[in-house]
mmCIF file of C-alpha atoms in Angstrom:
data_model
loop_
_atom_site.group_PDB
_atom_site.id
_atom_site.type_symbol
_atom_site.label_atom_id
_atom_site.label_comp_id
_atom_site.label_asym_id
_atom_site.label_seq_id
_atom_site.Cartn_x
_atom_site.Cartn_y
_atom_site.Cartn_z
ATOM 1 C CA SER A 23 14.017 -3.557 34.307
ATOM 2 C CA HIS A 24 12.661 -3.754 37.307
ATOM 3 C CA ALA A 25 14.814 -6.597 40.085
ATOM 4 C CA ASP A 26 15.217 -10.156 38.095
ATOM 5 C CA TRP A 27 13.217 -9.162 35.082
ATOM 6 C CA VAL A 28 13.527 -7.421 31.855
ATOM 7 C CA ARG A 29 10.360 -6.659 29.701
ATOM 8 C CA PRO A 30 12.649 -6.138 26.134
ATOM 9 C CA GLY A 31 8.876 -5.132 24.379
ATOM 10 C CA ILE A 32 9.373 -3.641 21.193
ATOM 11 C CA MET A 33 12.721 -3.900 20.503
ATOM 12 C CA LEU A 34 12.657 -7.662 19.304
ATOM 13 C CA TYR A 35 11.607 -5.601 16.078
ATOM 14 C CA GLY A 36 14.495 -3.431 16.266
ATOM 15 C CA ALA A 37 12.319 -0.400 17.155
ATOM 16 C CA SER A 38 13.399 1.328 20.356
ATOM 17 C CA PRO A 39 11.609 1.896 23.592
ATOM 18 C CA LEU A 40 12.916 5.219 24.424
ATOM 19 C CA ALA A 41 11.495 9.029 22.832
ATOM 20 C CA GLY A 42 13.548 10.797 21.347
ATOM 21 C CA LYS A 43 16.015 7.345 19.838
ATOM 22 C CA LEU A 44 15.646 5.305 16.897
ATOM 23 C CA GLY A 45 16.752 2.036 17.482
ATOM 24 C CA PRO A 46 19.922 1.439 15.476
ATOM 25 C CA GLU A 47 20.945 4.138 17.912
ATOM 26 C CA LEU A 48 20.865 2.003 20.195
ATOM 27 C CA GLY A 49 22.791 -1.162 18.735
ATOM 28 C CA LEU A 50 19.312 -2.366 17.512
ATOM 29 C CA ARG A 51 18.517 -4.008 13.970
ATOM 30 C CA PRO A 52 15.109 -4.127 12.762
ATOM 31 C CA ALA A 53 13.430 -7.620 12.079
ATOM 32 C CA MET A 54 11.034 -6.867 9.671
ATOM 33 C CA ARG A 55 10.830 -4.215 7.157
ATOM 34 C CA LEU A 56 8.485 -3.292 4.840
ATOM 35 C CA GLN A 57 8.561 -2.919 1.162
ATOM 36 C CA ALA A 58 6.454 -3.286 -2.467
ATOM 37 C CA PRO A 59 7.247 -2.323 -5.811
ATOM 38 C CA LEU A 60 7.614 0.797 -7.433
ATOM 39 C CA LEU A 61 4.742 1.290 -9.749
ATOM 40 C CA ALA A 62 5.880 4.007 -12.323
ATOM 41 C CA VAL A 63 7.637 6.530 -12.815
ATOM 42 C CA ARG A 64 6.670 10.096 -14.587
ATOM 43 C CA GLU A 65 7.556 13.214 -14.632
ATOM 44 C CA LEU A 66 4.982 16.434 -13.268
ATOM 45 C CA ARG A 67 5.203 20.144 -14.380
ATOM 46 C CA LYS A 68 5.039 22.597 -12.034
ATOM 47 C CA GLY A 69 1.617 22.635 -10.617
ATOM 48 C CA GLU A 70 0.609 19.579 -12.293
ATOM 49 C CA GLY A 71 -1.547 17.703 -8.955
ATOM 50 C CA ILE A 72 -1.247 14.160 -7.907
ATOM 51 C CA GLY A 73 -3.129 11.999 -5.934
ATOM 52 C CA TYR A 74 -7.433 11.627 -4.294
ATOM 53 C CA GLY A 75 -9.117 15.264 -6.439
ATOM 54 C CA ARG A 76 -5.349 16.451 -7.497
ATOM 55 C CA ALA A 77 -5.431 18.217 -3.511
ATOM 56 C CA TRP A 78 -1.459 18.099 -3.805
ATOM 57 C CA GLN A 79 0.654 20.139 -6.016
ATOM 58 C CA ALA A 80 3.876 19.816 -7.667
ATOM 59 C CA PRO A 81 5.877 22.974 -6.208
ATOM 60 C CA ARG A 82 8.974 22.127 -8.873
ATOM 61 C CA ASP A 83 9.376 19.958 -12.174
ATOM 62 C CA MET A 84 9.822 16.954 -10.419
ATOM 63 C CA THR A 85 10.042 12.653 -11.260
ATOM 64 C CA VAL A 86 7.213 11.430 -8.892
ATOM 65 C CA GLY A 87 6.829 7.260 -7.579
ATOM 66 C CA ILE A 88 3.768 5.496 -7.363
ATOM 67 C CA VAL A 89 4.657 2.138 -5.236
ATOM 68 C CA ALA A 90 2.463 -0.483 -4.756
ATOM 69 C CA ALA A 91 1.641 -0.348 -0.715
ATOM 70 C CA GLY A 92 -1.023 2.584 1.021
ATOM 71 C CA TYR A 93 -3.403 2.533 4.124
ATOM 72 C CA GLY A 94 -5.227 -1.135 3.188
ATOM 73 C CA ASP A 95 -1.746 -3.130 3.876
ATOM 74 C CA GLY A 96 -0.593 -1.288 7.004
ATOM 75 C CA TYR A 97 1.052 1.591 6.356
ATOM 76 C CA PRO A 98 -0.906 5.091 7.807
ATOM 77 C CA ARG A 99 -3.241 6.790 5.984
ATOM 78 C CA HIS A 100 -2.237 9.906 8.021
ATOM 79 C CA ALA A 101 1.421 9.528 6.913
ATOM 80 C CA PRO A 102 1.890 13.699 5.576
ATOM 81 C CA SER A 103 4.541 14.528 2.727
ATOM 82 C CA GLY A 104 7.854 14.051 3.495
ATOM 83 C CA THR A 105 7.782 10.622 5.626
ATOM 84 C CA PRO A 106 11.079 8.929 4.298
ATOM 85 C CA LEU A 107 10.910 5.918 2.864
ATOM 86 C CA GLY A 108 13.717 3.765 0.853
ATOM 87 C CA LEU A 109 14.822 3.329 -2.438
ATOM 88 C CA ARG A 110 18.418 1.884 -3.753
ATOM 89 C CA GLY A 111 19.991 2.334 0.219
ATOM 90 C CA ARG A 112 18.523 7.051 -0.213
ATOM 91 C CA GLU A 113 15.926 8.497 1.156
ATOM 92 C CA VAL A 114 12.878 9.765 -0.739
ATOM 93 C CA ALA A 115 10.266 10.945 0.342
ATOM 94 C CA LEU A 116 6.614 10.364 0.644
ATOM 95 C CA ILE A 117 4.251 13.581 -1.877
ATOM 96 C CA GLY A 118 0.540 13.961 -1.464
ATOM 97 C CA ARG A 119 -1.966 11.367 0.420
ATOM 98 C CA VAL A 120 -1.525 8.081 1.697
ATOM 99 C CA SER A 121 -4.711 6.424 -0.890
ATOM 100 C CA MET A 122 -6.040 2.717 0.276
ATOM 101 C CA ASP A 123 -3.343 0.860 -2.425
ATOM 102 C CA MET A 124 -0.776 2.869 -3.703
ATOM 103 C CA LEU A 125 1.431 6.110 -2.478
ATOM 104 C CA ALA A 126 3.271 9.384 -4.690
ATOM 105 C CA ILE A 127 7.148 9.398 -3.691
ATOM 106 C CA ASP A 128 9.621 12.191 -4.780
ATOM 107 C CA LEU A 129 12.404 10.804 -7.322
ATOM 108 C CA SER A 130 14.383 14.030 -7.504
ATOM 109 C CA GLY A 131 17.570 12.910 -7.433
ATOM 110 C CA ILE A 132 16.996 9.008 -7.903
ATOM 111 C CA GLU A 133 18.778 8.312 -11.383
ATOM 112 C CA ARG A 134 17.234 6.477 -13.618
ATOM 113 C CA PRO A 135 14.401 5.238 -10.935
ATOM 114 C CA ARG A 136 13.054 1.851 -12.929
ATOM 115 C CA PRO A 137 9.017 0.160 -12.206
ATOM 116 C CA GLY A 138 9.606 -2.670 -10.153
ATOM 117 C CA GLU A 139 12.313 -1.474 -8.122
ATOM 118 C CA PRO A 140 11.900 -2.150 -4.549
ATOM 119 C CA VAL A 141 10.311 1.636 -2.315
ATOM 120 C CA GLU A 142 11.115 0.446 2.080
ATOM 121 C CA LEU A 143 8.370 1.544 3.861
ATOM 122 C CA TRP A 144 10.461 1.177 6.894
ATOM 123 C CA GLY A 145 13.142 -1.361 7.534
ATOM 124 C CA GLU A 146 16.705 -0.665 7.010
ATOM 125 C CA THR A 147 17.049 2.935 4.992
ATOM 126 C CA VAL A 148 13.734 4.233 6.940
ATOM 127 C CA PRO A 149 13.368 3.085 11.001
ATOM 128 C CA VAL A 150 10.213 2.246 11.521
ATOM 129 C CA ASP A 151 10.177 5.378 14.097
ATOM 130 C CA ARG A 152 10.935 7.448 12.020
ATOM 131 C CA VAL A 153 7.338 7.011 9.475
ATOM 132 C CA ALA A 154 5.753 6.472 13.086
ATOM 133 C CA ALA A 155 7.032 9.972 14.676
ATOM 134 C CA ALA A 156 6.161 11.495 11.195
ATOM 135 C CA SER A 157 2.442 10.108 11.286
ATOM 136 C CA GLY A 158 2.169 11.419 14.806
ATOM 137 C CA THR A 159 2.118 7.819 15.597
ATOM 138 C CA ILE A 160 4.010 4.948 17.217
ATOM 139 C CA GLY A 161 6.546 2.070 15.875
ATOM 140 C CA TYR A 162 4.644 -0.258 18.005
ATOM 141 C CA GLU A 163 1.176 0.688 15.710
ATOM 142 C CA LEU A 164 2.623 0.348 12.341
ATOM 143 C CA LEU A 165 4.471 -3.547 13.058
ATOM 144 C CA CYS A 166 0.909 -4.414 14.167
ATOM 145 C CA ALA A 167 -1.400 -3.375 11.651
ATOM 146 C CA VAL A 168 0.770 -4.401 8.566
ATOM 147 C CA ALA A 169 -2.317 -5.920 6.522
ATOM 148 C CA GLY A 170 -2.606 -9.594 6.344
ATOM 149 C CA ARG A 171 -3.334 -9.101 2.737
ATOM 150 C CA THR A 172 1.004 -8.162 2.661
ATOM 151 C CA ARG A 173 2.936 -11.572 1.541
ATOM 152 C CA HIS A 174 5.144 -12.333 3.950
ATOM 153 C CA ARG A 175 8.670 -14.382 3.460
ATOM 154 C CA GLU A 176 11.065 -15.194 6.150
ATOM 155 C CA ALA A 177 14.479 -13.222 5.044
ATOM 156 C CA THR A 178 17.146 -16.025 6.358
ATOM 157 C CA THR A 179 15.702 -19.223 4.583
ATOM 158 C CA GLY A 180 12.947 -17.711 2.562
ATOM 159 C CA PHE A 181 9.920 -19.028 3.833
ATOM 160 C CA SER A 182 7.736 -17.370 2.146
ATOM 161 C CA ALA A 183 3.632 -17.411 3.409
ATOM 162 C CA PRO A 184 0.327 -18.454 1.633
ATOM 163 C CA ASP A 185 -0.744 -16.377 -0.028
ATOM 164 C CA THR A 186 -4.583 -15.819 1.117
#
C-alpha cells in the first residue's frame, strides 16, 4: 500500500498476492471452493492407460477415480499430472490430461473411495495458489475462469444460483 489507500485484490478471495506464499500462510481463508463429484472408481494395472489416446500409463497397479469436472468448468487444461486436489481433507494427485468434462485422480491410499464423494479442485485442502503454480499460472486466472455452467452455492445461507 501507498499513503492512505489499500488495494486488497486477490486477498478478498483468500489467495496470496505474494509470490512464494500461500494464502493460509498469510492468515487468509479461501472465499471459494471448487468441487465436483467422484463419478467412478477403477483399478488400473501397471501399464494400462487412461485419458485421450490412453496417453497416461499407470506406473504401478493403482486405484484411480474419474471426477466430473474439466477445462469446460474452468479447471486448467494444462494442469500436469501431480497437480494436487483434495478428497476427505487429504491431498490426491491429478493423473493424465484434463478433459473438457472429466479428470482423473490417483486414489492410492484412500480407503474405499465411493462415487458421489466430493472432490475439491481447490479450496480449504488445496489452496488455489498451489493449483495455479502447478499449472504455470496465477490464482487470479483460475478464479476468473470458473465457467457459468458450474453450480454456485453460498455456503453460509445455502443460496443456490439457478441452473442455466
